[in-house]
Coordinates of C-alpha atoms and ligand atoms in Angstrom, one line a residue:
M1 CA 2.5 2.0 -6.6
G2 CA 6.2 1.8 -5.7
W3 CA 8.6 0.7 -3.0
N4 CA 9.3 2.0 0.5
S5 CA 12.5 1.4 2.4
W6 CA 11.0 0.9 5.9
N7 CA 9.9 -2.8 6.1
T8 CA 13.3 -4.2 5.1
F9 CA 15.9 -1.5 5.9
G10 CA 14.5 0.6 8.7
S11 CA 17.2 2.8 10.1
E12 CA 19.8 1.2 7.8
V13 CA 18.6 2.8 4.6
D14 CA 21.3 4.5 2.5
E15 CA 22.0 5.7 -1.0
I16 CA 23.5 2.4 -2.1
V17 CA 20.3 0.5 -1.1
V18 CA 18.1 3.0 -2.9
R19 CA 20.1 2.9 -6.1
E20 CA 20.4 -0.9 -6.1
T21 CA 16.7 -1.2 -5.4
A22 CA 15.8 1.2 -8.3
A23 CA 18.1 -0.8 -10.6
A24 CA 16.4 -4.0 -9.5
M25 CA 13.0 -2.5 -10.1
M26 CA 14.0 -1.8 -13.7
D27 CA 15.6 -5.2 -14.3
T28 CA 12.7 -7.1 -12.8
G29 CA 10.1 -5.2 -14.9
L30 CA 8.4 -3.8 -11.7
L31 CA 8.9 -0.2 -12.9
D32 CA 7.2 -1.1 -16.2
A33 CA 4.4 -2.9 -14.3
G34 CA 3.6 0.4 -12.6
Y35 CA 5.7 0.6 -9.4
R36 CA 6.9 4.1 -10.1
F37 CA 7.7 5.6 -6.7
V38 CA 11.0 5.0 -4.9
N39 CA 10.3 6.2 -1.3
I40 CA 12.8 6.7 1.4
D41 CA 11.2 6.4 4.8
D42 CA 12.7 7.6 8.2
F43 CA 16.4 7.9 8.8
W44 CA 17.5 9.8 5.7
Q45 CA 18.0 13.0 7.8
A46 CA 21.0 14.1 9.7
E47 CA 20.6 13.9 13.4
A48 CA 20.0 17.6 13.8
R49 CA 19.0 20.6 11.7
K50 CA 21.9 22.9 10.5
D51 CA 21.2 26.6 10.8
G52 CA 17.5 25.7 11.1
R53 CA 17.5 23.8 7.8
L54 CA 16.6 20.1 7.5
I55 CA 19.6 18.3 5.9
W56 CA 20.3 14.8 4.8
D57 CA 22.7 12.4 6.5
S58 CA 25.7 13.0 4.3
E59 CA 27.5 9.8 5.3
K60 CA 24.6 7.7 4.1
F61 CA 23.7 9.8 1.1
L62 CA 27.1 10.8 -0.3
S63 CA 25.8 12.3 -3.5
G64 CA 23.0 14.1 -1.7
I65 CA 19.3 13.9 -2.0
P66 CA 18.9 16.2 -5.0
R67 CA 21.4 14.2 -7.1
L68 CA 19.8 11.0 -6.1
A69 CA 16.3 12.3 -7.0
A70 CA 17.6 13.6 -10.4
D71 CA 19.1 10.2 -11.2
L72 CA 15.9 8.3 -10.2
H73 CA 13.9 10.7 -12.4
G74 CA 16.3 10.0 -15.2
M75 CA 15.5 6.3 -14.9
G76 CA 11.7 7.0 -15.0
F77 CA 10.9 6.9 -11.3
S78 CA 9.2 9.4 -9.0
F79 CA 10.9 10.0 -5.7
G80 CA 9.5 10.0 -2.2
L81 CA 10.7 11.2 1.2
Y82 CA 9.5 11.1 4.8
S83 CA 9.0 13.6 7.5
C84 CA 6.9 14.0 10.6
A85 CA 4.3 16.5 12.0
G86 CA 6.1 16.5 15.5
T87 CA 9.3 17.9 16.7
H88 CA 11.0 14.6 15.9
T89 CA 10.3 11.7 13.6
C90 CA 9.3 8.3 15.1
G91 CA 13.0 7.3 14.8
G92 CA 14.1 10.5 16.6
R93 CA 15.4 12.5 13.7
P94 CA 14.3 16.1 13.3
G95 CA 10.6 16.5 12.5
S96 CA 9.0 19.3 10.5
Y97 CA 7.0 21.0 13.4
G98 CA 7.4 24.7 13.1
H99 CA 9.3 24.4 9.8
E100 CA 6.5 23.2 7.6
A101 CA 6.7 25.8 4.8
E102 CA 10.6 25.9 4.6
D103 CA 10.8 22.1 4.6
A104 CA 8.1 21.9 1.8
K105 CA 10.2 24.4 -0.2
A106 CA 13.3 22.3 0.4
F107 CA 11.6 19.1 -0.8
A108 CA 10.4 20.9 -3.9
E109 CA 13.9 22.2 -4.6
W110 CA 15.4 18.7 -4.2
G111 CA 12.9 17.2 -6.7
V112 CA 10.7 15.3 -4.2
D113 CA 7.4 14.0 -5.7
F114 CA 5.9 12.3 -2.6
L115 CA 5.9 13.0 1.1
K116 CA 4.9 10.5 3.8
Y117 CA 4.1 12.5 6.9
D118 CA 4.2 10.8 10.3
N119 CA 2.6 11.4 13.7
C120 CA 5.3 11.1 16.4
Y121 CA 6.4 13.7 19.0
L122 CA 3.5 16.1 18.5
P123 CA 3.7 19.0 21.0
P124 CA 1.3 18.4 23.8
G125 CA -2.1 20.1 23.5
L126 CA -2.0 20.6 19.7
D127 CA -4.6 19.0 17.5
G128 CA -2.7 16.8 15.1
R129 CA -5.1 17.6 12.3
L130 CA -3.9 21.2 12.3
L131 CA -0.3 20.1 11.9
F132 CA -1.3 17.9 8.9
R133 CA -3.2 20.8 7.5
R134 CA -0.1 23.0 7.8
M135 CA 2.1 20.6 5.9
G136 CA -0.7 20.0 3.3
M137 CA -1.0 23.7 2.7
S138 CA 2.8 24.2 2.6
L139 CA 3.1 21.4 -0.1
L140 CA 0.3 23.1 -2.1
G141 CA 2.3 26.3 -2.0
C142 CA 5.8 24.9 -2.5
G143 CA 5.9 25.2 -6.3
R144 CA 6.0 21.5 -7.2
P145 CA 3.3 18.9 -7.2
I146 CA 4.1 16.6 -4.2
L147 CA 1.7 13.8 -3.3
F148 CA 0.9 14.0 0.4
S149 CA 0.6 10.7 2.3
A150 CA -0.8 11.2 5.8
C151 CA 0.5 8.6 8.3
E152 CA -1.4 9.2 11.6
W153 CA -2.3 5.6 12.0
G154 CA -6.1 6.1 11.9
R155 CA -6.0 7.8 15.3
S156 CA -8.3 10.7 14.5
E157 CA -10.3 9.1 11.7
P158 CA -8.2 10.6 8.8
W159 CA -10.7 9.2 6.3
L160 CA -13.0 12.0 7.4
W161 CA -10.6 15.0 7.0
A162 CA -7.2 14.1 5.5
A163 CA -8.4 14.7 1.9
S164 CA -9.5 18.2 2.9
V165 CA -5.9 19.0 4.0
G166 CA -4.5 17.9 0.7
A167 CA -3.7 14.2 1.4
S168 CA -4.2 11.7 -1.4
M169 CA -3.9 8.7 0.9
W170 CA -4.0 8.1 4.7
R171 CA -2.9 5.3 6.9
I172 CA -5.9 3.7 8.5
S173 CA -3.9 1.6 11.0
G174 CA -0.7 1.0 13.0
D175 CA 2.3 -0.5 11.3
I176 CA 1.9 -3.8 9.4
D177 CA 4.0 -6.8 10.3
D178 CA 5.0 -9.8 8.2
R179 CA 2.3 -11.9 9.9
W180 CA -1.1 -13.1 8.9
D181 CA -2.8 -11.6 12.0
S182 CA -1.5 -8.2 11.0
I183 CA -2.8 -8.5 7.4
V184 CA -6.2 -9.5 8.9
E185 CA -6.2 -6.5 11.3
N186 CA -4.9 -3.8 8.9
G187 CA -6.6 -5.1 5.9
F188 CA -9.6 -7.4 6.2
R189 CA -11.0 -5.9 9.5
L190 CA -10.4 -2.2 8.9
L191 CA -11.0 -2.0 5.1
A192 CA -14.3 -3.6 5.4
D193 CA -15.7 -0.6 7.3
L194 CA -13.6 2.1 5.5
A195 CA -14.2 1.3 1.9
P196 CA -17.0 4.0 1.5
Y197 CA -14.5 6.8 2.4
A198 CA -12.1 6.1 -0.4
G199 CA -12.3 6.9 -4.1
P200 CA -10.3 8.6 -6.9
G201 CA -7.5 10.8 -5.3
R202 CA -8.4 9.7 -1.7
W203 CA -7.2 6.3 -0.7
N204 CA -7.2 4.1 2.4
D205 CA -3.7 3.0 3.2
P206 CA -3.5 -0.2 5.2
D207 CA 0.3 0.1 5.1
M208 CA 2.9 -1.5 2.9
L209 CA 2.9 -4.9 1.2
V210 CA 4.8 -7.5 3.1
V211 CA 4.8 -9.8 0.0
G212 CA 8.2 -11.4 -0.4
M213 CA 9.7 -10.5 2.9
H214 CA 9.7 -14.1 4.3
G215 CA 10.7 -12.9 7.7
V216 CA 13.7 -10.9 6.6
G217 CA 13.9 -7.2 7.4
N218 CA 13.6 -4.4 9.9
D219 CA 13.0 -6.1 13.3
E220 CA 10.2 -3.6 14.0
V221 CA 8.3 -5.3 11.1
V222 CA 9.6 -8.8 11.2
D223 CA 8.7 -11.1 14.0
G224 CA 9.3 -14.8 13.1
T225 CA 9.4 -16.5 9.8
G226 CA 7.0 -14.3 7.9
C227 CA 3.9 -15.2 6.0
T228 CA 3.2 -18.1 3.6
D229 CA 2.9 -17.6 -0.1
A230 CA -0.9 -18.1 0.3
E231 CA -1.0 -15.3 2.8
Y232 CA 1.0 -13.0 0.5
R233 CA -1.5 -13.8 -2.3
S234 CA -4.3 -12.8 0.0
Q235 CA -2.7 -9.5 1.0
F236 CA -1.9 -8.6 -2.6
A237 CA -5.4 -9.5 -3.8
L238 CA -7.1 -7.6 -1.0
W239 CA -5.0 -4.4 -1.4
C240 CA -5.8 -4.6 -5.2
L241 CA -9.6 -5.1 -4.5
A242 CA -9.5 -2.2 -2.0
S243 CA -7.8 0.2 -4.5
S244 CA -5.2 0.7 -1.8
P245 CA -1.7 2.0 -2.5
L246 CA 0.7 -0.8 -3.5
F247 CA 4.1 -0.1 -1.9
I248 CA 6.4 -3.1 -1.9
G249 CA 8.3 -3.4 1.4
A250 CA 10.5 -6.4 0.5
D251 CA 14.1 -6.3 -0.6
I252 CA 13.6 -6.1 -4.3
R253 CA 17.2 -7.1 -5.0
N254 CA 16.5 -10.5 -3.6
L255 CA 12.9 -11.1 -4.4
D256 CA 11.9 -14.8 -4.9
K257 CA 10.2 -15.7 -8.2
K258 CA 6.8 -16.4 -6.8
S259 CA 6.6 -13.0 -5.1
L260 CA 7.9 -11.2 -8.2
D261 CA 5.3 -12.9 -10.3
L262 CA 2.5 -12.1 -7.9
L263 CA 3.5 -8.4 -7.6
S264 CA 3.8 -8.2 -11.4
N265 CA 0.4 -9.8 -12.1
T266 CA -1.1 -7.5 -14.7
G267 CA -4.7 -8.6 -14.1
A268 CA -4.5 -7.8 -10.4
I269 CA -2.7 -4.5 -11.0
A270 CA -5.4 -3.5 -13.5
I271 CA -8.0 -4.1 -10.8
N272 CA -6.1 -2.0 -8.3
Q273 CA -5.7 0.8 -10.8
D274 CA -9.2 0.7 -12.3
V275 CA -10.2 4.2 -13.3
L276 CA -13.6 4.1 -11.6
G277 CA -11.7 3.8 -8.3
I278 CA -14.5 2.2 -6.4
P279 CA -12.9 0.3 -3.5
G280 CA -14.1 -3.2 -3.0
R281 CA -16.6 -4.1 -0.3
R282 CA -17.0 -7.2 1.8
I283 CA -20.3 -8.7 0.5
G284 CA -20.3 -11.9 2.5
I285 CA -18.9 -13.7 5.5
H286 CA -19.5 -17.5 5.5
E287 CA -18.9 -19.4 8.7
H288 CA -18.3 -23.1 8.8
G289 CA -16.8 -25.1 11.6
G290 CA -15.8 -21.9 13.5
E291 CA -13.8 -20.6 10.5
N292 CA -14.7 -17.8 8.2
A293 CA -14.6 -17.3 4.5
E294 CA -15.0 -13.8 3.1
V295 CA -16.2 -12.6 -0.3
W296 CA -15.2 -9.1 -1.5
S297 CA -16.2 -7.5 -4.8
R298 CA -15.8 -4.3 -6.8
P299 CA -17.2 -3.1 -10.1
L300 CA -14.7 -2.2 -12.8
A301 CA -14.9 0.4 -15.6
D302 CA -15.2 -2.1 -18.4
G303 CA -18.4 -3.5 -16.9
S304 CA -16.8 -6.6 -15.4
I305 CA -16.7 -7.4 -11.6
A306 CA -13.7 -8.3 -9.5
V307 CA -14.4 -10.8 -6.8
G308 CA -12.1 -12.2 -4.1
L309 CA -12.9 -15.5 -2.4
F310 CA -10.8 -15.6 0.8
N311 CA -10.4 -18.6 3.1
M312 CA -9.7 -17.0 6.4
G313 CA -9.2 -20.3 8.2
N314 CA -6.8 -23.2 7.9
Q315 CA -8.9 -25.8 6.2
A316 CA -7.4 -26.9 2.8
G317 CA -9.5 -26.7 -0.3
R318 CA -12.5 -25.1 1.4
R319 CA -15.5 -24.4 -0.8
V320 CA -16.2 -20.6 -1.1
S321 CA -19.1 -19.4 -3.3
V322 CA -20.2 -16.2 -4.7
A323 CA -23.9 -16.0 -5.8
W324 CA -24.8 -13.6 -8.7
E325 CA -27.7 -12.4 -6.5
S326 CA -25.2 -11.1 -3.9
L327 CA -23.5 -9.1 -6.6
G328 CA -26.8 -7.4 -7.5
L329 CA -27.2 -9.4 -10.7
D330 CA -30.1 -11.4 -12.0
V331 CA -29.7 -15.1 -11.0
G332 CA -30.1 -16.1 -14.6
T333 CA -27.1 -14.1 -15.8
S334 CA -24.3 -16.0 -17.5
L335 CA -20.9 -14.8 -16.6
R336 CA -17.5 -15.9 -17.8
V337 CA -15.2 -16.4 -14.9
R338 CA -11.4 -15.8 -15.0
D339 CA -8.9 -16.7 -12.3
V340 CA -6.8 -13.5 -12.3
L341 CA -3.8 -14.6 -10.3
D342 CA -3.4 -17.9 -12.1
D343 CA -4.5 -16.4 -15.4
I344 CA -7.0 -19.2 -16.3
D345 CA -10.4 -19.1 -18.0
L346 CA -12.8 -21.0 -15.7
G347 CA -15.6 -21.0 -18.2
L348 CA -19.2 -19.8 -18.2
H349 CA -21.2 -20.0 -15.0
H350 CA -24.9 -19.4 -14.1
H351 CA -26.3 -18.4 -10.7
E352 CA -23.0 -18.7 -8.8
F353 CA -19.4 -19.7 -8.8
T354 CA -17.8 -22.0 -6.2
G355 CA -14.0 -22.1 -5.8
F356 CA -11.8 -24.4 -3.7
V357 CA -9.5 -22.2 -1.7
D358 CA -6.7 -23.3 0.6
G359 CA -6.1 -22.0 4.1
H360 CA -5.4 -18.2 4.2
D361 CA -5.4 -18.3 0.4
V362 CA -7.5 -16.4 -2.1
M363 CA -9.1 -16.9 -5.5
L364 CA -9.2 -13.5 -7.3
L365 CA -11.8 -13.6 -10.0
Q366 CA -13.0 -11.4 -12.8
L367 CA -16.5 -11.9 -14.0
R368 CA -17.6 -10.7 -17.4
H369 CA -21.0 -10.7 -19.1
E370 CA -20.7 -12.7 -22.3
K371 CA -21.4 -9.7 -24.5
N372 CA -18.2 -8.1 -23.2
M373 CA -16.0 -10.9 -24.5
N374 CA -14.2 -10.2 -27.8
Ligands
GLA1 C1 6.1 5.0 12.1 C2 5.3 4.7 10.8 C3 6.1 3.7 10.0 C4 7.5 4.2 9.8 C5 8.2 4.5 11.1 C6 9.6 5.2 10.9 O1 6.1 3.9 13.0 O2 4.0 4.3 11.1 O3 5.4 3.4 8.8 O4 7.5 5.3 8.9 O5 7.4 5.4 11.9 O6 10.2 5.6 12.0

């Protein structure tokens, strides 16, 4: 959980933005809610290596990366950087190809805790998996624990091999946009098939949260006015159900109240961070009038079950049901139902629960056996 600079700032990221964002994460309570990583994406590097060494852009990062990392650590954050398996990053800055071990050592010396590793400008004829392995092994040997985040966009099925080269998470898709179609493609479509490959220490990454962007940001991510509040709720609920990394991409200094409340929702975060780490599965698609509703569920460590009732269409107040039988439970079971996002007890239910869900919205539920209630 944390923040990444790309969605909003793109190539404009600098030290001031990073420091102001970290301060805002403290002030808003997002750090306390669990958003621990402050990650700088592409464009922190100088335009070229110096004497073979990767260096930061000293105009944008006046105090230097090690000082910035130390200050963030002092505030209670972990610190992330970005590099690329090819000769250049996707933004054309120097990549780590051929310099993997020395770059990993430099990251360790600077106090880096997280590395997002991208997939642009690979030398022709080389298997990208080998290059990710090189950096994974270099990080293991660099003398500091650095979380390895593989960003090869799902090209060579990283869910099959990225954990074996040391990655704790891997992108399953291309870049997300602040649009409903993009949430559907990166999230609902891909996660439905890939849930079985994730688990503790190995997570499917459908890319950053667009929650709270409202069409403002890096023009490679923003195309139009952005998503509705309902669509943001759906993205957040799905990423929580899927146990996927929660990286905020919005400008935290200017986050609207609804988005802040959503991102800080303790019940949803507890589902995302549940220690069993069993990613949610899609257990039902209901079609009505050409529009779908989807039901997702995951078991939680305390014996309760998280369920998402998603209205994928536009119809307002659509009925979406989850039957106990589809959850593998006896039809006669009595379950207490809680609306997690709105924090409301919806009472005791038998056989099934039916919610009324607006277009592109979600009802995120937690179902408990009565005996688990205190
Ligand atoms: C690629 C990645 C993005 C971002 C940019 C930076 O497109 O997929 O997430 O890191 O590169 O240039």
